[in-house]
Tab-separated table of C-alpha atoms in Angstrom:
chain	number	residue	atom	x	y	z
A	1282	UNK	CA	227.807	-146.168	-223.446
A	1283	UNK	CA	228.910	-145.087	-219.847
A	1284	UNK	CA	226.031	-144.530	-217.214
A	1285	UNK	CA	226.704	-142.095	-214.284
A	1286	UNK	CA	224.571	-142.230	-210.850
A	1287	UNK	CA	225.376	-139.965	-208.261
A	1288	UNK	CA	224.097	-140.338	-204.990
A	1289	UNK	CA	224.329	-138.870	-201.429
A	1290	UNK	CA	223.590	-134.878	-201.952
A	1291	UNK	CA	221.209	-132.793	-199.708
A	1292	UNK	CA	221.190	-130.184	-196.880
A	1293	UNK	CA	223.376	-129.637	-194.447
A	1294	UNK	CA	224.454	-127.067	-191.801
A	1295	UNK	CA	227.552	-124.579	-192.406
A	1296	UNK	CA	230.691	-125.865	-191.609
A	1297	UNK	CA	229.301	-129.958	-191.729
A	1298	UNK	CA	230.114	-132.556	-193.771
A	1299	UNK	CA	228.778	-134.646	-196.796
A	1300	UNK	CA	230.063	-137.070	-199.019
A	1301	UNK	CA	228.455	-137.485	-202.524
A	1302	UNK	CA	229.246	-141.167	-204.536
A	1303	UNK	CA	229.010	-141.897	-208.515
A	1304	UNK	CA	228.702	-145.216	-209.775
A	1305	UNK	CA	229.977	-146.170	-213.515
A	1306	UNK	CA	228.241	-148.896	-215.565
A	1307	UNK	CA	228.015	-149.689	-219.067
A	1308	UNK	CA	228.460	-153.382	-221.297
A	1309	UNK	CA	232.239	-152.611	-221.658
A	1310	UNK	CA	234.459	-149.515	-220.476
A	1311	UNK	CA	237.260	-148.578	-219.165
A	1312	UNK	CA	237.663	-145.366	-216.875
A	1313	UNK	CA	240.416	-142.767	-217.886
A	1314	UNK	CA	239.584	-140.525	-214.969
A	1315	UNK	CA	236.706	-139.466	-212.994
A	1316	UNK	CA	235.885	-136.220	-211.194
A	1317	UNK	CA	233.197	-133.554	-209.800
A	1318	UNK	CA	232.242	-130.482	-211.061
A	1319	UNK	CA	229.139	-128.148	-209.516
A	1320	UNK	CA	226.751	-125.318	-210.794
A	1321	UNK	CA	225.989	-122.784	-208.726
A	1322	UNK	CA	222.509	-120.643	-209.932
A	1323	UNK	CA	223.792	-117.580	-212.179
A	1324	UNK	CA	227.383	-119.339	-212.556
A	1325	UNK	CA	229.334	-121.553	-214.605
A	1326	UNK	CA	229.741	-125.067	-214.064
A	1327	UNK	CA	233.481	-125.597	-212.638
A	1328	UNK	CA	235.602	-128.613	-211.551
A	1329	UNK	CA	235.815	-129.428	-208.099
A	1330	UNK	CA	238.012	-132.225	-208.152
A	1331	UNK	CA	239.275	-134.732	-210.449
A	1332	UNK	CA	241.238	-138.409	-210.061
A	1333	UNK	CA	242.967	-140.330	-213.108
A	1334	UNK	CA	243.514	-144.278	-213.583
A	1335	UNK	CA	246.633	-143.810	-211.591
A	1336	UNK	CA	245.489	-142.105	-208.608
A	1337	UNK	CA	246.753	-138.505	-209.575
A	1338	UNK	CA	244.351	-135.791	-208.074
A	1339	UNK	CA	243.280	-132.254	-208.563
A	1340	UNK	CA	240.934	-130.053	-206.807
A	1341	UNK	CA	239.953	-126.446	-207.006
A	1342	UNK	CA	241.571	-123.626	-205.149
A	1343	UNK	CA	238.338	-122.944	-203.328
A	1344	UNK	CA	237.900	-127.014	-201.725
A	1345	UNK	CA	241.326	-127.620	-201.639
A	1346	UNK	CA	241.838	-129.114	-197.596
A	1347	UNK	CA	238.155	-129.576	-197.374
A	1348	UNK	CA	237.250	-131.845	-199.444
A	1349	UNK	CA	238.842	-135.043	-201.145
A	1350	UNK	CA	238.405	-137.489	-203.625
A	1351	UNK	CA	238.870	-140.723	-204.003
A	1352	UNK	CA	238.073	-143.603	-205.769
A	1353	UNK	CA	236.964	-147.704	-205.423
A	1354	UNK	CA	239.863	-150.557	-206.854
A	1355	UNK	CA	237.759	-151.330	-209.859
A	1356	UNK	CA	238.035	-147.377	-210.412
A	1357	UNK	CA	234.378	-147.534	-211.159
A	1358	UNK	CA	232.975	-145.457	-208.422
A	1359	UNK	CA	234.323	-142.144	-207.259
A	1360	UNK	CA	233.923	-140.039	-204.047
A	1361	UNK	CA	233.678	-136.837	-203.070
A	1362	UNK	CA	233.818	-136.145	-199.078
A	1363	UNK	CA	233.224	-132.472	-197.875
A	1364	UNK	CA	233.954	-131.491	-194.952
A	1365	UNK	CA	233.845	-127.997	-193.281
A	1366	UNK	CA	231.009	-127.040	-195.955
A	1367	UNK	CA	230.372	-123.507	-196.661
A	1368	UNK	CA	227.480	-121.302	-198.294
A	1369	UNK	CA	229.308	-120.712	-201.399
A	1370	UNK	CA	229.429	-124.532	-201.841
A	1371	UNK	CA	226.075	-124.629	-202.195
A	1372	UNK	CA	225.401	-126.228	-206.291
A	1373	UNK	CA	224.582	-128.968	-208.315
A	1374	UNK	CA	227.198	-131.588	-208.209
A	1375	UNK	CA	228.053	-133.689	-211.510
A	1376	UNK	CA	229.843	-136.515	-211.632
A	1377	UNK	CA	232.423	-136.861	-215.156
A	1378	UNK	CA	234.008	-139.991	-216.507
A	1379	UNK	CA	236.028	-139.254	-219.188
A	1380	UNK	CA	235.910	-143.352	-220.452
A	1381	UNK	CA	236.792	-145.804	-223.711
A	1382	UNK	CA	233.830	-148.078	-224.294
A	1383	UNK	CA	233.689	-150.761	-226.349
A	1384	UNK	CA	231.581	-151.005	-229.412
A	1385	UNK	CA	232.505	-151.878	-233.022
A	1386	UNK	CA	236.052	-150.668	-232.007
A	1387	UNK	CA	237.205	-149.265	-228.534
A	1388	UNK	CA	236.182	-145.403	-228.696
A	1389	UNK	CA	236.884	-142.449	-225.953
A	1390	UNK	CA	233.870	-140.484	-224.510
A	1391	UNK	CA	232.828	-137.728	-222.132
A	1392	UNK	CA	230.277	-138.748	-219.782
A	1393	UNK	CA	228.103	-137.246	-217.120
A	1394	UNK	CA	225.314	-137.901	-214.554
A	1395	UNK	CA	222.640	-136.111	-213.961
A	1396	UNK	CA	223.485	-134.118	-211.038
A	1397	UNK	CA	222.700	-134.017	-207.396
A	1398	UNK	CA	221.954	-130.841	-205.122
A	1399	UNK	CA	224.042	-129.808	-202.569
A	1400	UNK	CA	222.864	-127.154	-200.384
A	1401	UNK	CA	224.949	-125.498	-197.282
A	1402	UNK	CA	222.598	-123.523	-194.909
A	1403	UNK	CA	223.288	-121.393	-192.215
């Protein structure tokens, strides 16, 4: 099946920046769409931003002009810059494929990585 790695979360100040990267890999997949979605402690885990095959993007009201996504040619890797970070951004950050992967016969999946911390001090 589909492998997630994310990469690129930690600490930073209020109002800085970070970008957060997932990488896709697997023996044979194809990528539907790709997106982010966070946890926050005591909350529910929400979408922050999404991309499909063809480039068409989403994001939550609460990042929407901060931060962006984008993705790499092979749509195999997705990105998530943040910029002008606040506290309430402060979660775990999951990257999503929703994929088709090749076994027997081609077959559509949910995947997800294992998260990577964010946290926005002050």
């Amino acid at each position: 099946q589909v492998q997630l790695v994310e990469s690129g979360g930690g600490l930073v100040q209020a109002g800085g920046s970070l970008r957060l990267s997932c990488a896709a890999s697997g023996r044979a997949f194809m990528i539907n769409a790709m997106g982010w979605y966070r946890q926050a402690p005591g909350k529910q885990r929400e979408l922050v931003a999404r991309i499909t095959s063809g480039g068409s993007t989403n994001y939550a009201d609460s990042v929407k002009g901060r931060f962006t996504i984008s993705r790499d040619n092979a749509k195999t890797t997705v990105y998530l810059q943040m910029n002008s970070l606040k506290l309430e951004d402060t979660a775990v950050y999951y990257c999503n494929a929703d994929a088709t992967v090749k076994g027997i016969t081609w077959r559509g999946g949910d995947y997800w990585g294992q998260g990577t911390q964010v946290t926005v001090s002050s």
